[in-house]
């Protein structure tokens, strides 16, 4: 992992490998199908609390996803368009999100890390402001998620 002034570090289960760093953004469960615009990287579900917010390049903190199995295809397109999250942290397994990330990684060599953390660690991460870094190495089940107080690392 690149050195950073960490204020917290968490073990995670790596579902896909990759390295990502960016601002951590917590959102309520979202269906990418109909709720996310893969062209702009914006949450478009009008009733969603994150309506109008961009998720492009962020470390997405989402307890779980919701909705259609077609969400995986929207996530793949967002990753291809570079309008998707740089990394994703969940605390509940979600096959639809995993399929989207895996397919994007295979088709576009994107290496978007997808990790699972405990509920307790997820809550701590959601209270963090600043940069989150994910280091999920290929072939290793354990990943590391770290936080920093400043984006200038």
C-alpha positions as a Markdown table, in Angstrom:
| # | Residue | x | y | z |
|---|---|---|---|---|
| 1 | Unk | 0.0 | 0.0 | 0.0 |
| 2 | Unk | 1.2 | 3.5 | -0.7 |
| 3 | Unk | 2.2 | 5.3 | 2.4 |
| 4 | Unk | -0.4 | 7.6 | 3.8 |
| 5 | Unk | -1.0 | 9.4 | 7.1 |
| 6 | Unk | -3.7 | 7.0 | 8.3 |
| 7 | Unk | -6.1 | 7.8 | 11.0 |
| 8 | Unk | -7.7 | 4.4 | 10.9 |
| 9 | Unk | -7.1 | 1.1 | 9.2 |
| 10 | Unk | -9.6 | -1.8 | 8.7 |
| 11 | Unk | -9.3 | -5.3 | 7.5 |
| 12 | Unk | -11.7 | -6.3 | 4.7 |
| 13 | Unk | -12.5 | -9.2 | 2.6 |
| 14 | Unk | -11.5 | -8.7 | -1.0 |
| 15 | Unk | -14.1 | -9.7 | -3.6 |
| 16 | Unk | -12.2 | -8.2 | -6.4 |
| 17 | Unk | -8.6 | -6.9 | -6.5 |
| 18 | Unk | -7.4 | -3.4 | -7.1 |
| 19 | Unk | -6.1 | -0.2 | -5.6 |
| 20 | Unk | -8.2 | 2.9 | -5.3 |
| 21 | Unk | -8.0 | 6.2 | -3.4 |
| 22 | Unk | -10.6 | 8.9 | -3.3 |
| 23 | Unk | -13.1 | 10.7 | -1.2 |
| 24 | Unk | -15.4 | 8.4 | 0.8 |
| 25 | Unk | -19.1 | 8.9 | 0.0 |
| 26 | Unk | -21.8 | 7.1 | 1.9 |
| 27 | Unk | -25.1 | 6.6 | 0.2 |
| 28 | Unk | -28.2 | 4.6 | 1.1 |
| 29 | Unk | -28.8 | 1.4 | -0.9 |
| 30 | Unk | -29.2 | 2.3 | -4.6 |
| 31 | Unk | -30.3 | 0.4 | -7.7 |
| 32 | Unk | -28.0 | 1.4 | -10.5 |
| 33 | Unk | -30.7 | 0.3 | -12.9 |
| 34 | Unk | -32.9 | 3.4 | -13.2 |
| 35 | Unk | -31.2 | 5.1 | -10.3 |
| 36 | Unk | -27.8 | 6.0 | -11.8 |
| 37 | Unk | -26.8 | 7.6 | -15.1 |
| 38 | Unk | -23.8 | 5.8 | -16.4 |
| 39 | Unk | -23.0 | 8.6 | -18.9 |
| 40 | Unk | -22.7 | 11.4 | -16.2 |
| 41 | Unk | -22.0 | 9.4 | -13.1 |
| 42 | Unk | -25.0 | 10.9 | -11.3 |
| 43 | Unk | -27.6 | 9.5 | -9.0 |
| 44 | Unk | -30.9 | 10.1 | -10.9 |
| 45 | Unk | -33.4 | 8.3 | -8.7 |
| 46 | Unk | -35.5 | 11.4 | -7.6 |
| 47 | Unk | -36.5 | 9.9 | -4.3 |
| 48 | Unk | -33.0 | 8.8 | -3.3 |
| 49 | Unk | -31.3 | 10.9 | -0.6 |
| 50 | Unk | -28.2 | 11.2 | -2.9 |
| 51 | Unk | -30.2 | 12.5 | -5.9 |
| 52 | Unk | -28.0 | 14.7 | -8.1 |
| 53 | Unk | -24.8 | 13.6 | -6.5 |
| 54 | Unk | -21.9 | 12.2 | -8.6 |
| 55 | Unk | -20.2 | 9.0 | -7.7 |
| 56 | Unk | -17.5 | 9.2 | -10.3 |
| 57 | Unk | -14.1 | 8.5 | -8.8 |
| 58 | Unk | -15.2 | 8.2 | -5.2 |
| 59 | Unk | -14.9 | 5.3 | -2.8 |
| 60 | Unk | -18.5 | 4.3 | -2.6 |
| 61 | Unk | -19.7 | 3.3 | 0.9 |
| 62 | Unk | -23.0 | 1.5 | 0.6 |
| 63 | Unk | -24.2 | -1.1 | 3.1 |
| 64 | Unk | -25.9 | -3.1 | 0.2 |
| 65 | Unk | -27.5 | -2.5 | -3.1 |
| 66 | Unk | -31.1 | -2.7 | -4.0 |
| 67 | Unk | -33.1 | -3.5 | -7.1 |
| 68 | Unk | -32.8 | -5.1 | -10.4 |
| 69 | Unk | -30.2 | -7.6 | -11.6 |
| 70 | Unk | -29.8 | -5.1 | -14.5 |
| 71 | Unk | -27.9 | -2.9 | -12.1 |
| 72 | Unk | -24.7 | -4.9 | -12.9 |
| 73 | Unk | -24.9 | -3.8 | -16.6 |
| 74 | Unk | -25.3 | -0.1 | -15.6 |
| 75 | Unk | -22.3 | -0.4 | -13.3 |
| 76 | Unk | -20.2 | -2.0 | -16.0 |
| 77 | Unk | -21.1 | 0.9 | -18.4 |
| 78 | Unk | -20.3 | 3.5 | -15.7 |
| 79 | Unk | -16.9 | 1.8 | -15.1 |
| 80 | Unk | -16.2 | 1.7 | -18.8 |
| 81 | Unk | -17.2 | 5.4 | -19.1 |
| 82 | Unk | -15.0 | 6.3 | -16.1 |
| 83 | Unk | -18.1 | 7.7 | -14.4 |
| 84 | Unk | -18.3 | 4.9 | -11.8 |
| 85 | Unk | -16.8 | 4.7 | -8.4 |
| 86 | Unk | -13.1 | 4.1 | -8.0 |
| 87 | Unk | -13.7 | 1.5 | -5.4 |
| 88 | Unk | -16.7 | 0.1 | -3.4 |
| 89 | Unk | -17.0 | -0.9 | 0.2 |
| 90 | Unk | -20.0 | -2.9 | 1.3 |
| 91 | Unk | -20.9 | -4.6 | 4.6 |
| 92 | Unk | -23.3 | -7.1 | 3.0 |
| 93 | Unk | -22.5 | -9.3 | 0.1 |
| 94 | Unk | -24.2 | -8.3 | -3.1 |
| 95 | Unk | -24.0 | -10.6 | -6.1 |
| 96 | Unk | -25.3 | -7.9 | -8.5 |
| 97 | Unk | -22.6 | -5.4 | -7.6 |
| 98 | Unk | -19.9 | -8.1 | -7.6 |
| 99 | Unk | -21.0 | -9.2 | -11.1 |
| 100 | Unk | -20.8 | -5.7 | -12.4 |
| 101 | Unk | -17.3 | -5.1 | -11.0 |
| 102 | Unk | -16.0 | -8.5 | -12.1 |
| 103 | Unk | -17.3 | -8.1 | -15.7 |
| 104 | Unk | -15.9 | -4.5 | -15.9 |
| 105 | Unk | -12.6 | -5.8 | -14.6 |
| 106 | Unk | -12.5 | -8.6 | -17.2 |
| 107 | Unk | -13.7 | -6.6 | -20.2 |
| 108 | Unk | -11.9 | -3.3 | -19.5 |
| 109 | Unk | -9.0 | -4.2 | -17.2 |
| 110 | Unk | -10.4 | -1.6 | -14.7 |
| 111 | Unk | -9.3 | -3.2 | -11.4 |
| 112 | Unk | -12.0 | -1.6 | -9.3 |
| 113 | Unk | -11.6 | -3.0 | -5.8 |
| 114 | Unk | -14.8 | -4.3 | -4.2 |
| 115 | Unk | -14.4 | -5.2 | -0.5 |
| 116 | Unk | -16.6 | -6.2 | 2.5 |
| 117 | Unk | -16.1 | -4.9 | 6.0 |
| 118 | Unk | -17.8 | -5.7 | 9.2 |
| 119 | Unk | -20.9 | -3.7 | 10.2 |
| 120 | Unk | -18.8 | -2.0 | 13.0 |
| 121 | Unk | -16.0 | -1.0 | 10.6 |
| 122 | Unk | -18.6 | 0.2 | 8.0 |
| 123 | Unk | -20.2 | 2.5 | 10.6 |
| 124 | Unk | -16.7 | 3.9 | 11.5 |
| 125 | Unk | -15.9 | 4.4 | 7.8 |
| 126 | Unk | -19.2 | 6.3 | 7.2 |
| 127 | Unk | -18.3 | 8.7 | 9.9 |
| 128 | Unk | -14.9 | 9.5 | 8.3 |
| 129 | Unk | -14.4 | 12.6 | 6.3 |
| 130 | Unk | -11.6 | 12.8 | 3.8 |
| 131 | Unk | -9.8 | 10.2 | 1.7 |
| 132 | Unk | -10.3 | 6.5 | 1.8 |
| 133 | Unk | -7.8 | 4.1 | 0.3 |
| 134 | Unk | -8.5 | 0.4 | -0.6 |
| 135 | Unk | -5.7 | -2.0 | -1.2 |
| 136 | Unk | -7.1 | -5.4 | -2.4 |
| 137 | Unk | -4.2 | -7.4 | -3.9 |
| 138 | Unk | -4.8 | -10.2 | -6.4 |
| 139 | Unk | -4.8 | -13.7 | -4.9 |
| 140 | Unk | -5.2 | -12.4 | -1.3 |
| 141 | Unk | -8.5 | -12.7 | 0.5 |
| 142 | Unk | -7.7 | -10.0 | 3.0 |
| 143 | Unk | -7.7 | -6.3 | 1.9 |
| 144 | Unk | -6.9 | -3.2 | 3.7 |
| 145 | Unk | -9.1 | -0.1 | 3.9 |
| 146 | Unk | -7.4 | 3.0 | 5.4 |
| 147 | Unk | -8.6 | 6.5 | 6.0 |
| 148 | Unk | -6.8 | 9.9 | 6.0 |
| 149 | Unk | -7.9 | 13.2 | 7.2 |
| 150 | Unk | -6.7 | 15.1 | 4.2 |
| 151 | Unk | -6.8 | 14.5 | 0.4 |
| 152 | Unk | -3.3 | 15.9 | 0.1 |
| 153 | Unk | -1.4 | 12.7 | 0.8 |
